[in-house]
Coordinates of N, CA, C and O in Angstrom, one line a residue:
M1 N 0.8 -1.1 -0.1 CA 0.0 -0.1 0.2 C 0.8 1.1 -0.1 O 1.9 1.4 0.8
A2 N 0.5 2.0 -0.8 CA 1.3 3.2 -1.0 C 0.9 4.4 0.1 O -0.1 4.4 0.3
E3 N 2.2 5.0 0.7 CA 1.6 5.8 1.6 C 1.5 7.3 1.0 O 2.0 7.7 0.2
K4 N 0.3 7.8 1.4 CA 0.1 9.3 1.0 C 0.8 10.2 1.5 O 1.3 10.6 2.5
Q5 N 1.5 11.0 0.4 CA 2.3 12.0 0.6 C 1.7 13.6 0.8 O 0.8 13.7 0.0
T6 N 1.8 14.0 1.6 CA 1.6 15.6 1.8 C 2.4 16.5 1.0 O 3.7 16.5 0.9
P7 N 1.6 17.3 0.4 CA 2.3 18.4 -0.5 C 3.2 19.0 0.3 O 2.9 19.7 1.4
R8 N 4.5 19.2 -0.2 CA 5.6 20.3 0.4 C 5.2 21.5 0.5 O 4.8 22.3 -0.8
V9 N 5.4 22.2 1.1 CA 5.0 23.8 1.2 C 6.3 24.6 1.1 O 7.4 24.1 1.4
S10 N 6.4 25.4 0.1 CA 7.7 26.1 -0.4 C 7.9 27.1 0.4 O 7.1 27.7 1.2
L11 N 9.0 27.1 0.6 CA 9.6 28.4 1.6 C 9.8 29.6 0.8 O 10.6 30.4 1.5
L12 N 9.5 29.4 -0.6 CA 10.0 31.1 -1.1 C 9.0 32.1 -0.6 O 9.6 33.1 -0.7
P13 N 7.8 31.9 -0.3 CA 7.3 33.2 0.0 C 7.7 33.4 1.6 O 7.7 34.8 1.7
L14 N 8.3 32.7 2.1 CA 9.3 33.4 3.3 C 10.3 34.0 2.9 O 10.6 35.1 3.7
A15 N 11.0 33.4 2.1 CA 11.9 33.9 1.5 C 11.8 35.4 0.9 O 12.6 36.5 1.1
S16 N 10.7 35.6 0.1 CA 10.3 36.7 -0.4 C 9.9 37.7 0.7 O 10.4 38.9 0.6
T17 N 9.1 37.3 1.6 CA 9.0 38.1 2.9 C 10.3 38.8 3.5 O 10.4 39.9 3.6
L18 N 11.3 37.8 4.0 CA 12.5 38.4 4.4 C 13.4 39.4 3.5 O 13.8 40.4 4.1
L19 N 13.2 38.7 2.4 CA 14.1 39.7 1.3 C 13.4 41.2 0.9 O 14.3 42.2 1.0
V20 N 12.3 41.0 0.9 CA 11.5 42.3 0.6 C 11.7 43.2 1.7 O 11.6 44.4 1.7
G21 N 11.4 42.5 3.0 CA 11.7 43.3 4.2 C 13.2 43.8 4.5 O 13.4 44.7 5.0
T22 N 14.1 43.3 3.9 CA 15.4 43.8 3.8 C 15.5 44.8 3.1 O 16.3 46.2 3.4
V23 N 14.9 44.9 2.1 CA 15.2 46.2 1.1 C 14.3 47.1 1.5 O 14.7 48.4 1.5
A24 N 13.1 47.0 2.1 CA 12.3 47.8 2.8 C 13.0 48.5 4.0 O 13.0 49.8 4.3
L25 N 13.8 47.6 4.7 CA 14.7 48.2 5.9 C 15.8 49.2 5.5 O 15.8 50.4 5.7
Y26 N 16.2 48.8 4.4 CA 17.3 49.4 3.6 C 16.8 50.9 3.3 O 17.4 51.9 3.4
M27 N 15.8 50.9 2.4 CA 15.3 52.0 1.8 C 14.7 53.1 3.0 O 14.8 54.1 2.9
A28 N 14.2 52.4 4.1 CA 13.8 53.2 5.0 C 14.9 54.0 5.8 O 14.9 55.0 6.0
L29 N 15.9 53.3 6.1 CA 17.0 53.8 6.7 C 17.7 54.8 5.8 O 18.2 56.0 6.5
V30 N 18.0 54.5 4.4 CA 18.5 55.7 3.5 C 17.7 57.0 3.7 O 18.1 57.9 3.9
A31 N 16.2 56.7 3.4 CA 15.6 57.7 3.7 C 15.6 58.6 5.0 O 15.6 59.9 4.7
F32 N 15.5 58.0 5.9 CA 15.4 58.4 7.2 C 16.9 59.0 7.3 O 17.0 60.2 8.0
S33 N 17.9 58.5 7.0 CA 19.3 59.3 7.1 C 19.3 60.3 6.3 O 20.0 61.5 6.8
N34 N 18.8 60.5 4.8 CA 18.8 61.6 4.2 C 18.0 62.6 4.6 O 18.4 63.9 4.4
I35 N 17.0 62.5 5.7 CA 16.0 63.5 6.0 C 16.9 64.1 7.2 O 16.7 65.2 7.5
T36 N 17.4 63.1 8.1 CA 17.6 63.5 9.6 C 19.2 64.1 9.3 O 19.7 64.9 10.1
D37 N 19.7 63.7 8.2 CA 21.3 64.3 8.1 C 21.2 64.7 6.7 O 22.4 64.3 5.9
F38 N 20.6 65.8 6.3 CA 20.3 66.1 4.9 C 21.6 66.6 4.4 O 21.5 66.5 3.3
G39 N 22.6 67.3 5.1 CA 23.7 67.9 4.2 C 24.6 66.8 3.8 O 25.7 67.2 3.0
T40 N 24.7 65.7 4.3 CA 25.9 64.9 3.8 C 25.6 64.1 2.4 O 26.4 64.4 1.8
N41 N 24.6 63.6 2.3 CA 24.3 63.6 0.8 C 24.0 64.6 -0.2 O 23.9 64.3 -1.4
Q42 N 23.4 65.8 0.6 CA 23.2 66.9 -0.4 C 24.4 67.3 -1.1 O 24.6 67.5 -2.2
A43 N 25.5 67.2 -0.4 CA 26.6 67.5 -0.8 C 27.1 66.7 -1.9 O 27.9 67.0 -3.0
F44 N 26.8 65.2 -1.6 CA 27.1 64.3 -2.8 C 26.5 64.5 -4.1 O 27.1 64.7 -5.0
V45 N 25.0 64.8 -4.0 CA 24.4 65.3 -5.1 C 25.0 66.6 -5.8 O 24.8 66.6 -7.1
Q46 N 25.1 67.5 -5.1 CA 25.8 68.8 -5.6 C 27.2 68.6 -6.4 O 27.2 69.0 -7.6
H47 N 28.0 67.9 -5.9 CA 29.4 67.5 -6.4 C 29.1 66.6 -7.7 O 29.6 66.9 -8.5
V48 N 28.2 65.6 -7.7 CA 27.9 64.9 -9.0 C 27.3 66.1 -9.9 O 27.6 65.7 -11.1
L49 N 26.2 66.7 -9.8 CA 25.7 67.5 -10.7 C 26.5 68.5 -11.4 O 26.4 68.8 -12.4
A50 N 27.2 69.2 -10.2 CA 28.4 70.2 -10.7 C 29.2 69.5 -11.3 O 30.0 70.2 -12.1
M51 N 29.6 68.2 -11.5 CA 30.6 67.8 -12.2 C 32.3 68.5 -11.8 O 33.1 68.3 -12.7
D52 N 32.3 68.8 -10.6 CA 33.4 69.5 -10.0 C 34.7 68.6 -9.7 O 35.7 69.1 -9.6
T53 N 34.4 67.4 -9.6 CA 35.5 66.6 -9.4 C 35.6 65.4 -10.4 O 36.5 64.5 -10.2
T54 N 35.3 65.9 -11.8 CA 35.6 65.0 -12.9 C 36.9 65.8 -13.7 O 37.6 66.3 -13.3
F55 N 37.1 64.9 -14.6 CA 38.4 65.2 -15.7 C 38.0 66.7 -16.2 O 38.8 67.1 -17.0
K56 N 36.8 67.3 -16.1 CA 36.5 68.5 -16.6 C 36.7 68.7 -18.2 O 37.1 69.7 -18.9
D57 N 36.5 67.8 -18.8 CA 36.4 67.5 -20.3 C 35.8 68.4 -21.1 O 34.4 68.6 -20.8
E58 N 35.9 69.3 -21.7 CA 35.0 70.6 -22.3 C 34.0 70.0 -22.8 O 33.0 70.9 -23.3
D59 N 34.2 69.1 -23.5 CA 33.2 68.5 -24.6 C 32.0 67.8 -23.7 O 30.5 67.5 -23.9
L60 N 32.2 67.5 -22.2 CA 31.2 67.3 -21.5 C 30.6 68.3 -20.3 O 29.6 67.9 -19.7
M61 N 31.4 69.3 -19.9 CA 31.0 70.0 -18.8 C 29.7 70.8 -19.0 O 29.2 71.3 -18.3
W62 N 29.4 70.9 -20.5 CA 28.2 71.6 -20.5 C 26.8 71.1 -20.0 O 25.9 71.8 -19.6
R63 N 27.1 69.8 -19.4 CA 26.0 69.0 -18.9 C 25.9 69.6 -17.3 O 25.0 69.1 -16.6
A64 N 27.0 70.0 -16.9 CA 27.0 70.4 -15.5 C 25.8 71.4 -15.2 O 25.7 72.0 -15.6
I65 N 25.0 70.8 -13.6 CA 24.1 71.7 -13.2 C 24.8 72.4 -12.0 O 25.0 71.8 -10.8
E66 N 24.9 73.7 -12.1 CA 25.8 74.5 -10.8 C 24.9 75.1 -10.0 O 25.0 75.8 -9.1
S67 N 23.6 75.2 -10.5 CA 22.7 76.1 -9.7 C 22.2 75.3 -8.4 O 21.7 73.8 -8.3
K68 N 22.4 75.9 -7.1 CA 22.2 75.2 -5.8 C 20.7 74.9 -5.9 O 20.3 74.0 -5.2
G69 N 19.9 75.9 -6.3 CA 18.3 75.6 -6.3 C 17.9 74.3 -6.8 O 17.5 73.6 -6.4
I70 N 18.5 73.9 -8.0 CA 18.2 72.8 -8.8 C 18.8 71.6 -8.1 O 18.1 70.5 -7.9
Q71 N 20.1 71.8 -7.6 CA 20.5 70.6 -7.2 C 19.8 70.6 -5.8 O 19.5 69.1 -5.4
D72 N 19.6 71.2 -5.2 CA 18.6 70.8 -3.6 C 17.3 70.4 -4.2 O 17.0 69.3 -3.4
A73 N 16.5 70.8 -5.2 CA 15.4 70.1 -5.6 C 15.5 68.9 -6.1 O 14.6 67.9 -5.7
V74 N 16.5 68.5 -6.8 CA 16.9 67.0 -7.4 C 16.9 66.3 -6.0 O 16.3 65.3 -6.1
Y75 N 17.8 66.6 -4.8 CA 18.2 65.8 -3.8 C 16.7 65.8 -3.0 O 16.6 64.4 -2.8
V76 N 15.8 66.7 -3.0 CA 14.7 66.6 -2.3 C 13.6 65.6 -3.1 O 12.8 64.8 -2.3
L77 N 13.4 65.6 -4.4 CA 12.9 64.6 -5.1 C 13.4 63.3 -5.1 O 12.8 62.3 -5.0
I78 N 15.0 62.8 -4.9 CA 15.7 61.7 -4.5 C 15.0 61.2 -3.1 O 14.4 60.1 -2.9
I79 N 14.8 62.3 -2.3 CA 14.3 61.8 -0.8 C 13.0 61.3 -0.9 O 12.4 60.3 -0.2
I80 N 12.1 61.9 -1.6 CA 10.7 61.8 -1.6 C 10.5 60.3 -2.4 O 9.7 59.7 -1.9
W81 N 11.1 60.1 -3.5 CA 11.3 58.9 -4.0 C 11.6 57.8 -3.1 O 10.9 56.8 -3.2
E82 N 12.7 57.7 -2.7 CA 13.2 56.8 -1.5 C 12.0 56.6 -0.4 O 11.9 55.4 0.0
T83 N 11.3 57.5 0.0 CA 10.4 57.4 1.0 C 9.3 57.0 0.7 O 8.7 55.8 1.1
I84 N 9.0 57.1 -0.6 CA 7.6 56.5 -1.3 C 8.0 54.6 -1.5 O 7.4 54.1 -1.2
A85 N 9.1 54.7 -2.2 CA 9.8 53.3 -2.2 C 9.9 52.3 -0.8 O 9.3 51.3 -0.9
A86 N 10.4 53.1 0.1 CA 10.3 52.6 1.4 C 9.2 52.2 1.9 O 8.6 51.1 2.5
L87 N 8.1 53.3 1.8 CA 6.7 52.8 2.3 C 5.9 51.6 1.5 O 5.2 50.8 2.3
L88 N 6.3 51.8 0.4 CA 5.5 50.5 -0.6 C 6.2 49.4 -0.2 O 5.6 48.1 -0.1
L89 N 7.4 49.2 0.2 CA 7.9 47.8 0.4 C 8.0 47.7 1.9 O 7.6 46.3 2.1
L90 N 7.4 48.5 2.6 CA 6.9 48.3 4.0 C 5.6 47.7 4.0 O 5.3 46.7 4.6
A91 N 4.7 47.9 3.2 CA 3.4 47.5 3.1 C 3.7 46.2 2.4 O 2.7 45.4 2.8
A92 N 4.5 46.1 1.3 CA 4.8 44.7 0.8 C 4.9 43.8 1.8 O 4.6 42.5 1.8
T93 N 5.8 44.1 2.5 CA 6.4 43.0 3.7 C 5.5 42.9 4.5 O 5.1 41.5 4.9
Y94 N 4.5 43.8 4.8 CA 3.1 43.3 5.9 C 2.4 42.4 4.9 O 2.0 41.6 5.4
S95 N 2.0 42.9 3.8 CA 1.3 41.8 2.9 C 1.7 40.7 2.6 O 1.0 39.3 2.7
W96 N 3.3 40.2 2.7 CA 3.8 38.8 2.5 C 3.3 38.3 4.0 O 3.4 36.7 4.1
T97 N 3.5 38.9 5.1 CA 3.3 38.5 6.3 C 1.9 37.8 6.6 O 1.7 36.6 6.9
T98 N 1.0 38.3 5.8 CA -0.7 38.0 5.9 C -0.7 37.1 5.0 O -1.5 35.9 4.9
A99 N 0.0 37.2 3.7 CA 0.0 36.0 2.5 C 0.5 34.9 3.0 O 0.1 33.7 2.6
L100 N 1.4 34.7 3.6 CA 2.0 33.5 4.4 C 1.0 32.6 5.2 O 0.9 31.3 5.0
R101 N 0.2 33.2 5.9 CA -1.4 32.6 6.5 C -2.2 32.3 5.4 O -2.6 31.0 5.5
H102 N -2.4 32.8 4.5 CA -3.5 32.8 3.6 C -3.2 32.0 2.1 O -3.9 31.6 1.4
R103 N -1.9 31.9 2.0 CA -1.5 31.4 0.9 C -1.9 32.1 -0.4 O -1.9 31.3 -1.4
T104 N -2.1 33.4 -0.6 CA -2.4 34.1 -1.4 C -1.4 35.3 -1.8 O -1.5 36.0 -0.7
F105 N -0.9 35.4 -2.7 CA 0.4 36.2 -2.6 C 0.4 37.3 -3.6 O 1.1 38.2 -4.3
H106 N -0.7 37.6 -4.4 CA -0.9 38.3 -5.3 C -0.7 39.9 -4.9 O -0.1 40.6 -5.3
T107 N -1.5 40.2 -3.9 CA -1.1 41.6 -3.2 C 0.3 41.9 -2.9 O 0.8 42.9 -3.0
A108 N 0.7 41.1 -2.2 CA 2.3 41.2 -1.8 C 3.1 41.4 -3.2 O 4.1 42.0 -2.8
R109 N 3.0 40.5 -3.9 CA 3.5 40.8 -5.0 C 3.7 42.0 -6.1 O 4.3 42.5 -6.5
R110 N 2.3 42.4 -6.0 CA 2.1 43.9 -6.5 C 2.7 44.9 -5.8 O 3.6 45.7 -6.4
Y111 N 2.7 45.0 -4.6 CA 3.3 45.7 -3.5 C 5.0 45.7 -3.8 O 5.7 46.8 -3.9
S112 N 5.4 44.6 -4.0 CA 6.6 44.3 -4.0 C 7.1 44.7 -5.3 O 8.3 45.5 -5.4
T113 N 6.5 44.5 -6.3 CA 6.8 45.0 -7.7 C 7.2 46.6 -7.8 O 8.1 47.0 -8.3
L114 N 6.0 47.0 -7.4 CA 5.9 48.7 -7.4 C 7.2 49.3 -6.7 O 8.0 50.0 -7.0
G115 N 7.3 48.9 -5.2 CA 8.5 49.0 -4.6 C 10.0 48.9 -5.0 O 10.8 49.9 -5.2
L116 N 10.2 47.7 -5.5 CA 11.2 47.2 -6.2 C 11.7 47.9 -7.5 O 12.7 48.5 -7.7
L117 N 10.4 48.2 -8.4 CA 10.5 49.0 -9.5 C 11.2 50.5 -9.1 O 12.1 50.8 -9.8
M118 N 10.7 50.9 -8.1 CA 10.9 52.4 -7.6 C 12.7 52.4 -7.4 O 13.1 53.1 -7.7
V119 N 13.1 51.2 -6.6 CA 14.4 51.1 -6.3 C 15.3 51.0 -7.5 O 16.4 51.7 -7.7
L120 N 14.9 50.0 -8.6 CA 15.8 49.8 -9.5 C 15.7 50.8 -10.1 O 16.9 51.2 -10.8
L121 N 14.7 51.8 -10.6 CA 14.6 53.0 -11.3 C 15.7 54.1 -10.9 O 16.3 54.7 -11.4
L122 N 15.5 54.2 -9.4 CA 16.3 55.1 -8.6 C 17.8 54.8 -8.9 O 18.7 55.6 -9.3
F123 N 18.1 53.7 -8.6 CA 19.7 53.4 -8.6 C 20.1 52.8 -9.9 O 21.2 53.2 -10.3
G124 N 19.1 52.5 -11.0 CA 19.6 52.1 -12.3 C 19.5 52.8 -13.3 O 20.7 53.8 -13.5
A125 N 18.7 53.7 -13.2 CA 18.3 54.7 -14.4 C 19.1 56.2 -13.4 O 19.6 57.1 -14.2
G126 N 18.4 56.4 -12.2 CA 19.2 57.8 -11.5 C 20.5 57.7 -11.4 O 21.3 58.5 -11.9
F127 N 21.0 56.9 -10.8 CA 22.4 56.7 -10.1 C 23.2 56.3 -11.1 O 24.5 57.0 -11.5
I128 N 23.0 54.9 -11.5 CA 24.1 54.4 -12.5 C 23.8 55.2 -13.8 O 25.2 55.4 -14.3
A129 N 23.0 55.3 -14.6 CA 22.7 55.9 -15.8 C 23.0 57.4 -15.9 O 23.8 57.8 -16.6
I130 N 22.2 58.1 -15.2 CA 22.1 59.6 -15.0 C 23.4 60.1 -14.5 O 24.2 61.0 -14.8
G131 N 23.6 59.6 -13.3 CA 24.9 60.0 -12.5 C 26.2 59.6 -12.8 O 27.0 60.3 -12.9
G132 N 26.1 58.2 -13.1 CA 27.4 57.8 -13.8 C 27.7 58.0 -14.9 O 29.0 58.1 -15.2
E133 N 26.9 58.1 -16.0 CA 27.2 58.2 -17.5 C 26.9 59.6 -17.8 O 27.9 60.5 -18.3
W134 N 25.7 60.5 -17.6 CA 25.4 61.6 -18.0 C 26.4 62.7 -17.2 O 26.9 63.3 -18.1
F135 N 26.5 62.5 -16.1 CA 27.2 63.4 -15.1 C 28.8 62.8 -14.8 O 29.4 63.1 -13.9
V136 N 29.3 61.6 -15.8 CA 30.4 61.2 -15.5 C 31.0 60.7 -13.9 O 32.0 61.1 -14.0
M137 N 29.9 60.6 -13.3 CA 30.5 60.3 -11.8 C 31.4 59.4 -11.6 O 32.3 59.2 -10.6
W138 N 31.6 58.4 -12.7 CA 32.7 57.6 -12.7 C 34.0 57.9 -12.9 O 34.9 57.5 -12.3
Q139 N 34.0 59.2 -13.2 CA 35.3 59.9 -13.3 C 36.1 60.5 -11.9 O 37.0 61.0 -11.9
S140 N 34.9 60.5 -10.8 CA 35.2 61.4 -9.5 C 35.8 60.5 -8.7 O 35.4 59.1 -8.3
G141 N 37.1 60.5 -8.2 CA 37.6 59.6 -7.2 C 37.0 60.0 -5.9 O 37.0 59.3 -5.0
D142 N 36.3 61.1 -5.5 CA 35.9 61.4 -4.3 C 34.2 61.2 -4.3 O 33.7 60.8 -3.0
W143 N 33.6 61.3 -5.2 CA 32.1 61.3 -5.4 C 31.6 60.1 -6.5 O 30.8 60.7 -7.3
N144 N 31.8 59.2 -6.2 CA 31.5 58.1 -7.0 C 30.8 56.9 -6.2 O 31.4 56.5 -5.3
G145 N 29.4 57.0 -6.5 CA 28.7 56.1 -5.7 C 28.2 54.9 -6.8 O 27.3 54.1 -6.5
L146 N 28.9 54.9 -7.7 CA 28.6 53.5 -8.8 C 28.4 52.0 -8.1 O 27.8 51.3 -8.4
D147 N 29.6 51.8 -7.3 CA 29.5 50.4 -6.7 C 28.4 50.2 -5.7 O 27.7 49.1 -5.7
A148 N 28.1 51.5 -4.9 CA 26.7 51.2 -4.1 C 25.7 50.9 -4.7 O 24.8 50.0 -4.5
A149 N 25.6 51.7 -5.7 CA 24.3 51.9 -6.6 C 24.1 50.6 -7.2 O 23.0 49.8 -7.3
L150 N 25.2 50.0 -7.9 CA 24.9 48.6 -8.5 C 24.9 47.6 -7.3 O 23.9 46.8 -7.8
R151 N 25.3 47.6 -6.3 CA 24.9 46.7 -5.2 C 23.3 46.7 -5.0 O 22.7 45.6 -4.8
V152 N 22.9 47.8 -4.6 CA 21.6 48.1 -4.6 C 20.6 47.6 -5.7 O 19.7 47.0 -5.6
F153 N 21.1 47.8 -6.6 CA 20.2 47.5 -7.8 C 20.4 45.9 -8.3 O 19.2 45.7 -8.5
T154 N 21.5 45.5 -8.0 CA 21.5 43.9 -7.8 C 20.4 43.2 -7.0 O 19.9 42.4 -7.3
L155 N 20.7 43.7 -5.7 CA 20.2 43.2 -4.7 C 18.4 43.3 -4.8 O 17.6 42.2 -5.0
S156 N 18.2 44.4 -5.3 CA 16.6 44.6 -5.7 C 16.1 43.7 -6.9 O 15.1 43.4 -6.7
G157 N 16.8 43.6 -7.9 CA 16.6 42.7 -9.0 C 16.5 41.4 -8.6 O 15.5 40.9 -9.0
V158 N 17.5 40.9 -7.4 CA 17.1 39.6 -7.4 C 16.0 39.2 -6.6 O 15.4 38.3 -6.7
V159 N 15.9 40.1 -5.8 CA 14.6 40.1 -4.8 C 13.3 40.1 -5.7 O 12.5 39.3 -5.4
L160 N 13.1 40.9 -6.6 CA 11.9 41.0 -7.8 C 12.1 39.8 -8.2 O 10.8 39.1 -8.4
L161 N 12.9 38.9 -8.8 CA 13.1 37.7 -9.4 C 12.7 36.7 -8.3 O 11.6 35.9 -8.7
V162 N 13.0 36.7 -7.1 CA 12.5 35.7 -6.3 C 11.2 35.8 -5.9 O 10.2 34.8 -5.8
T163 N 10.4 37.1 -5.6 CA 9.1 37.1 -5.6 C 8.2 36.6 -6.7 O 7.0 36.1 -6.4
Y164 N 8.6 36.5 -7.8 CA 7.9 35.7 -9.1 C 8.4 34.2 -9.1 O 7.8 33.7 -10.1
L165 N 9.1 33.8 -8.3 CA 9.3 32.4 -8.5 C 8.0 31.5 -8.1 O 7.3 31.8 -7.2
P166 N 7.7 30.4 -9.0 CA 6.4 29.6 -8.6 C 6.5 29.1 -7.2 O 7.9 28.6 -6.7
A167 N 5.4 29.4 -6.3 CA 5.5 28.8 -4.7 C 4.4 27.9 -4.4 O 4.2 28.1 -3.3
N168 N 4.1 26.9 -5.2 CA 3.2 26.1 -5.1 C 2.0 26.5 -4.7 O 1.0 26.1 -4.0
D169 N 1.4 27.8 -5.2 CA 0.5 28.6 -5.1 C -0.5 28.4 -6.5 O 0.0 28.6 -7.1
S170 N -1.8 28.3 -5.9 CA -2.9 28.3 -7.5 C -3.2 29.9 -7.4 O -3.7 30.1 -8.5
T171 N -2.7 30.9 -6.8 CA -3.5 32.5 -6.8 C -2.6 33.3 -7.5 O -3.0 34.5 -8.0
G172 N -1.4 32.6 -7.8 CA -0.4 33.6 -8.6 C 0.0 34.6 -7.5 O 0.4 35.5 -7.2

């Protein structure tokens, strides 16, 4: 007589919960730090936009933004973007915790996707593409955040992929 086997429960939803929670914590701390210690990363944004520590190639320097008002506005927009991403990811983490009990992951995946896409856009399009290439941040020995941006971009991309791996659920 064959023994009846119980279906195995996937640990992927738990992994998604913890990974999304990790990125949520990171983004919340980044936003909090930028709000409570405004000047530190404000200087970073100012130097990147001003391109004042690059090779000062005359063919590229026309891209520099030296207006303190525009630099500060860009920095405030970054902080707002970070804050919204953190809130979405915190909501996603909460959704994952309730999804674990009910085995329905659609809402958790939706919030995760929105928050993670915001992080990917900020670090990929914002910091790597625009900061790194348009404002040639890669040329700066002092104000080069490309390695850190790549780490966050990679982590967020991996987390996004994990949230969509099949988890033996019928609800998607």
